[in-house]
Every structure is written in structure tokens, then in C-alpha cells.
PDB file of C-alpha atoms in Angstrom:
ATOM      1  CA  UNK Z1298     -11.277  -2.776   3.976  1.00 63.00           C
ATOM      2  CA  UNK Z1299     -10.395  -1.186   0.444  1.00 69.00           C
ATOM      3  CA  UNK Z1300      -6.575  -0.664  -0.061  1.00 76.00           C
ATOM      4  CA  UNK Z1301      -4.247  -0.054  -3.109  1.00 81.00           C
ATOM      5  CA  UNK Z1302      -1.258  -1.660  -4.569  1.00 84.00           C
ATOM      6  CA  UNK Z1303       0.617   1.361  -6.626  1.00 88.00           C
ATOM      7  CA  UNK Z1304       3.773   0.259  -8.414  1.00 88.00           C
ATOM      8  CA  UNK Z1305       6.020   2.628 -10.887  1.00 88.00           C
ATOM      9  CA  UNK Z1306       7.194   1.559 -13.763  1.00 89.00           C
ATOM     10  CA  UNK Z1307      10.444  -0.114 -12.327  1.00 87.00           C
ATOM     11  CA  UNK Z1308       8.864  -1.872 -10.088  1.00 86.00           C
ATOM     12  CA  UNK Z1309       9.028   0.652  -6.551  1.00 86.00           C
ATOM     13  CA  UNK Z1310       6.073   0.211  -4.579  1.00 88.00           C
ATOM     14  CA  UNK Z1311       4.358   3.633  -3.468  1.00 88.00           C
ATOM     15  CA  UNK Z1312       3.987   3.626   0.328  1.00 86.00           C
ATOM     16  CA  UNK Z1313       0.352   4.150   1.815  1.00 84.00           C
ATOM     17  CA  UNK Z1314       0.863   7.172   4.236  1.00 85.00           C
ATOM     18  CA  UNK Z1315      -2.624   7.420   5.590  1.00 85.00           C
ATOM     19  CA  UNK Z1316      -6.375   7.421   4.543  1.00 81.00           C
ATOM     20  CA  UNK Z1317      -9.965   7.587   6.416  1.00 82.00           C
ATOM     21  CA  UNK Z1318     -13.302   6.046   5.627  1.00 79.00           C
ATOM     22  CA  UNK Z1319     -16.826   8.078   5.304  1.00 83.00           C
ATOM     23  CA  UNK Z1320     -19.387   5.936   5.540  1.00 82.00           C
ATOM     24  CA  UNK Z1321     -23.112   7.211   5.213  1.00 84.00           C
ATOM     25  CA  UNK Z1322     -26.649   5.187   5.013  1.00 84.00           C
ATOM     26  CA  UNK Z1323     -29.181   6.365   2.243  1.00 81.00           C
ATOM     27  CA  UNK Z1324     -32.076   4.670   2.058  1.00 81.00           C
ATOM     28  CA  UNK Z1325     -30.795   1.357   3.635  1.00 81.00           C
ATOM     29  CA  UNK Z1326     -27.785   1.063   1.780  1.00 81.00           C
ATOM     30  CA  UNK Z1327     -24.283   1.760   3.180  1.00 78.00           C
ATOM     31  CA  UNK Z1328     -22.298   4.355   1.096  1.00 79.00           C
ATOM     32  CA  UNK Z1329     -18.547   4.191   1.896  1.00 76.00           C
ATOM     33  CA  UNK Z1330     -16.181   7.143   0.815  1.00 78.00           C
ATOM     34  CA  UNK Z1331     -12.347   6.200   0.803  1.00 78.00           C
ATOM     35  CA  UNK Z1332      -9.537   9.273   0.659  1.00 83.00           C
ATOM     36  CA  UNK Z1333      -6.000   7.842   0.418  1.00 84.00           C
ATOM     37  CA  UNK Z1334      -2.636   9.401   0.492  1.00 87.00           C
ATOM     38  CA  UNK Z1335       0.497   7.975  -0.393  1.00 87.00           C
ATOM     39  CA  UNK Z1336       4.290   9.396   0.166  1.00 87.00           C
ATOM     40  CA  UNK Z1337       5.321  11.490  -2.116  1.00 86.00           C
ATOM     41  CA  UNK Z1338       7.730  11.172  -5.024  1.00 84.00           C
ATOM     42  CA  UNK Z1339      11.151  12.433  -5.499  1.00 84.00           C
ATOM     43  CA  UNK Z1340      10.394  12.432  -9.497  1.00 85.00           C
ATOM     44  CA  UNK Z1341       7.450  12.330 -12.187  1.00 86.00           C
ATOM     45  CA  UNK Z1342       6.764   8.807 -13.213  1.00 87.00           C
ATOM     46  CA  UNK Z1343       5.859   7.467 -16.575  1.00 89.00           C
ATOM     47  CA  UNK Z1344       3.404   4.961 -14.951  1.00 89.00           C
ATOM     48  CA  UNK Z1345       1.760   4.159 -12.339  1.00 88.00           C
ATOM     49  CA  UNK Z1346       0.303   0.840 -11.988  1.00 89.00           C
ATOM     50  CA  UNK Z1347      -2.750   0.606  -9.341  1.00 85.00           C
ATOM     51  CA  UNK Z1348      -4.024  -2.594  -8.292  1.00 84.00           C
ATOM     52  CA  UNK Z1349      -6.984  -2.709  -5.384  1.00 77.00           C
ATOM     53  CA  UNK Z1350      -7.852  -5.054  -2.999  1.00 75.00           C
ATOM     54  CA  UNK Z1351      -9.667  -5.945  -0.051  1.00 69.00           C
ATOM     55  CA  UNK Z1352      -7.924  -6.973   3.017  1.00 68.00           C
ATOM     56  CA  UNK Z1353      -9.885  -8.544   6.077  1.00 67.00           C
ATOM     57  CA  UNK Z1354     -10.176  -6.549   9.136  1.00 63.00           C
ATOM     58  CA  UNK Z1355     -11.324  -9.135  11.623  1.00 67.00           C
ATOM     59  CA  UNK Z1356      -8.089 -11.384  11.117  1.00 62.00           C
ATOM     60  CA  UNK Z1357      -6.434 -11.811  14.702  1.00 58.00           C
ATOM     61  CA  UNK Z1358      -3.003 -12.325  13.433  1.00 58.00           C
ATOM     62  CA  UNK Z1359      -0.821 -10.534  11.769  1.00 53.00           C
ATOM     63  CA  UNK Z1360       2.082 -11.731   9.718  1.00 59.00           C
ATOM     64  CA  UNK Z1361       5.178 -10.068   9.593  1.00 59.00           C
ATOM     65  CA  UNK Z1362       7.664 -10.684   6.573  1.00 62.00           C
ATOM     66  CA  UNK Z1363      10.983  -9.847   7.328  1.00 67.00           C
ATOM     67  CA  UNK Z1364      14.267  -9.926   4.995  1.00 70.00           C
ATOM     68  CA  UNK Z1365      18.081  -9.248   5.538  1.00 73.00           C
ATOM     69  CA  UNK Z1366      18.887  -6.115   3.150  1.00 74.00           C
ATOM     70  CA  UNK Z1367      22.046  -6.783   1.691  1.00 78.00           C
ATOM     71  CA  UNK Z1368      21.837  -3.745  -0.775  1.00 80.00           C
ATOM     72  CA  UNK Z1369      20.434  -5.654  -3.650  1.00 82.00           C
ATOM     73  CA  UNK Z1370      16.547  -6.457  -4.110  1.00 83.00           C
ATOM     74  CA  UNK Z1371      14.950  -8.499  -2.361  1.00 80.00           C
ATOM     75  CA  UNK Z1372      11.363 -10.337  -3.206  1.00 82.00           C
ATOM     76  CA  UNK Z1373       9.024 -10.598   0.076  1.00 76.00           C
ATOM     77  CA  UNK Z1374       5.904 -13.274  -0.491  1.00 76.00           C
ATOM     78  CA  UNK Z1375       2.859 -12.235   0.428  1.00 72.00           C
ATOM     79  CA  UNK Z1376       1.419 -15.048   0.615  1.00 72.00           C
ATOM     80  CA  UNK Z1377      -1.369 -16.158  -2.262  1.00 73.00           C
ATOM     81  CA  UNK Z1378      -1.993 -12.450  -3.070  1.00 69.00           C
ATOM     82  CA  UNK Z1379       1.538 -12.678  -4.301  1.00 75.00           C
ATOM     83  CA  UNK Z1380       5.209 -10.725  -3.410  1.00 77.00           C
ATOM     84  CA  UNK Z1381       6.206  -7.399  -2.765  1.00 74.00           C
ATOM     85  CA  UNK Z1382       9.995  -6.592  -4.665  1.00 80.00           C
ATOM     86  CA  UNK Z1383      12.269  -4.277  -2.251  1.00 79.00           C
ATOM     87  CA  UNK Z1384      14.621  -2.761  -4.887  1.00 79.00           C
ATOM     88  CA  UNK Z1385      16.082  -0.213  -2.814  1.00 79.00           C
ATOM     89  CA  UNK Z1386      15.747   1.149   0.951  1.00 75.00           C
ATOM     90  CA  UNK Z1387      16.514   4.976   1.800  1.00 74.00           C
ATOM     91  CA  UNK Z1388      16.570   6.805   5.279  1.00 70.00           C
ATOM     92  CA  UNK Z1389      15.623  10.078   5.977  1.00 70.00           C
ATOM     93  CA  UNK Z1390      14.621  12.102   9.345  1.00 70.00           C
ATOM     94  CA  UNK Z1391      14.974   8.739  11.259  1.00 63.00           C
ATOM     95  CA  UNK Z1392      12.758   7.238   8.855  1.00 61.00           C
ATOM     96  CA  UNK Z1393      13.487   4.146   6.086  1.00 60.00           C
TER      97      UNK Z1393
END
């Protein structure tokens, strides 16, 4: 499964929100159409840093990382694809 990475340029990571797959077979070859939407942002960025990868579907297990937020950043591994930095965590509506 394709997936992006999208980082500004202090670091925030820009949360996947949702996306779908269109997949179609021409002439014995599969064609696969990705749409992705992220969250929006609060404020124009002056870059955006977008890094793809492919994650495995059929993996049974799923990790989860978990940190204590303490109101200062935080660096969760990801294991050899690297970490994720938490810089700051916001709630609105009942969500974070």
C-alpha cells in the first residue's frame, strides 16, 4: 500500500485523514489510482516536505508506539523506517 510522509518546515507531521484506491486492468496490467487527503492547516506553509512509502498490508501485527506528553517534544521510533517528532499536541471537538 502507497502512503505519504508530509512534514512542514518545523518539523509537524501532516496527519493522513483518509484516501481510497482505484484500481483498473488494461491489457493485463494493473493500473492503481491513489486520492489522499490530509487535515487541514491552520496556516500557509513555506514547505512541505513529502516522502512516500510502501507499507505491507498482510502484516498480522500491529505495533503501537506510545509516549508520556509532558508538553515538550517528544521523538517516537519507528522502527528502521526511522522516528516520528511530536512537537506539540492540540484538542479540538473531542479530538487530539
Amino acid at each position: 500500500m502507497l502512503d505519504f510522509h508530509i512534514i512542514d518546515e518545523s518539523g509537524r507531521s501532516i496527519q493522513h485523514a483518509s484516501g481510497s484506491r482505484n484500481r483498473q486492468v488494461k491489457k493485463g496490467l494493473y493500473l492503481n489510482e491513489y486520492t489522499f487527503f490530509y487535515d487541514p492547516l491552520k496556516e500557509k506553509p513555506e514547505q512541505l516536505t513529502i516522502t512516500p512509502f510502501l507499507f505491507d498490508t498482510t502484516e498480522k501485527t500491529i505495533t503501537h508506539v506510545r509516549a508520556d506528553w509532558e508538553s515538550k517534544p517528544v521523538t517516537l521510533s519507528q522502527g528502521e523506517v526511522g522516528s516520528v517528532p511530536v512537537l506539540d499536541v492540540v484538542s479540538e471537538d473531542h479530538a487530539t
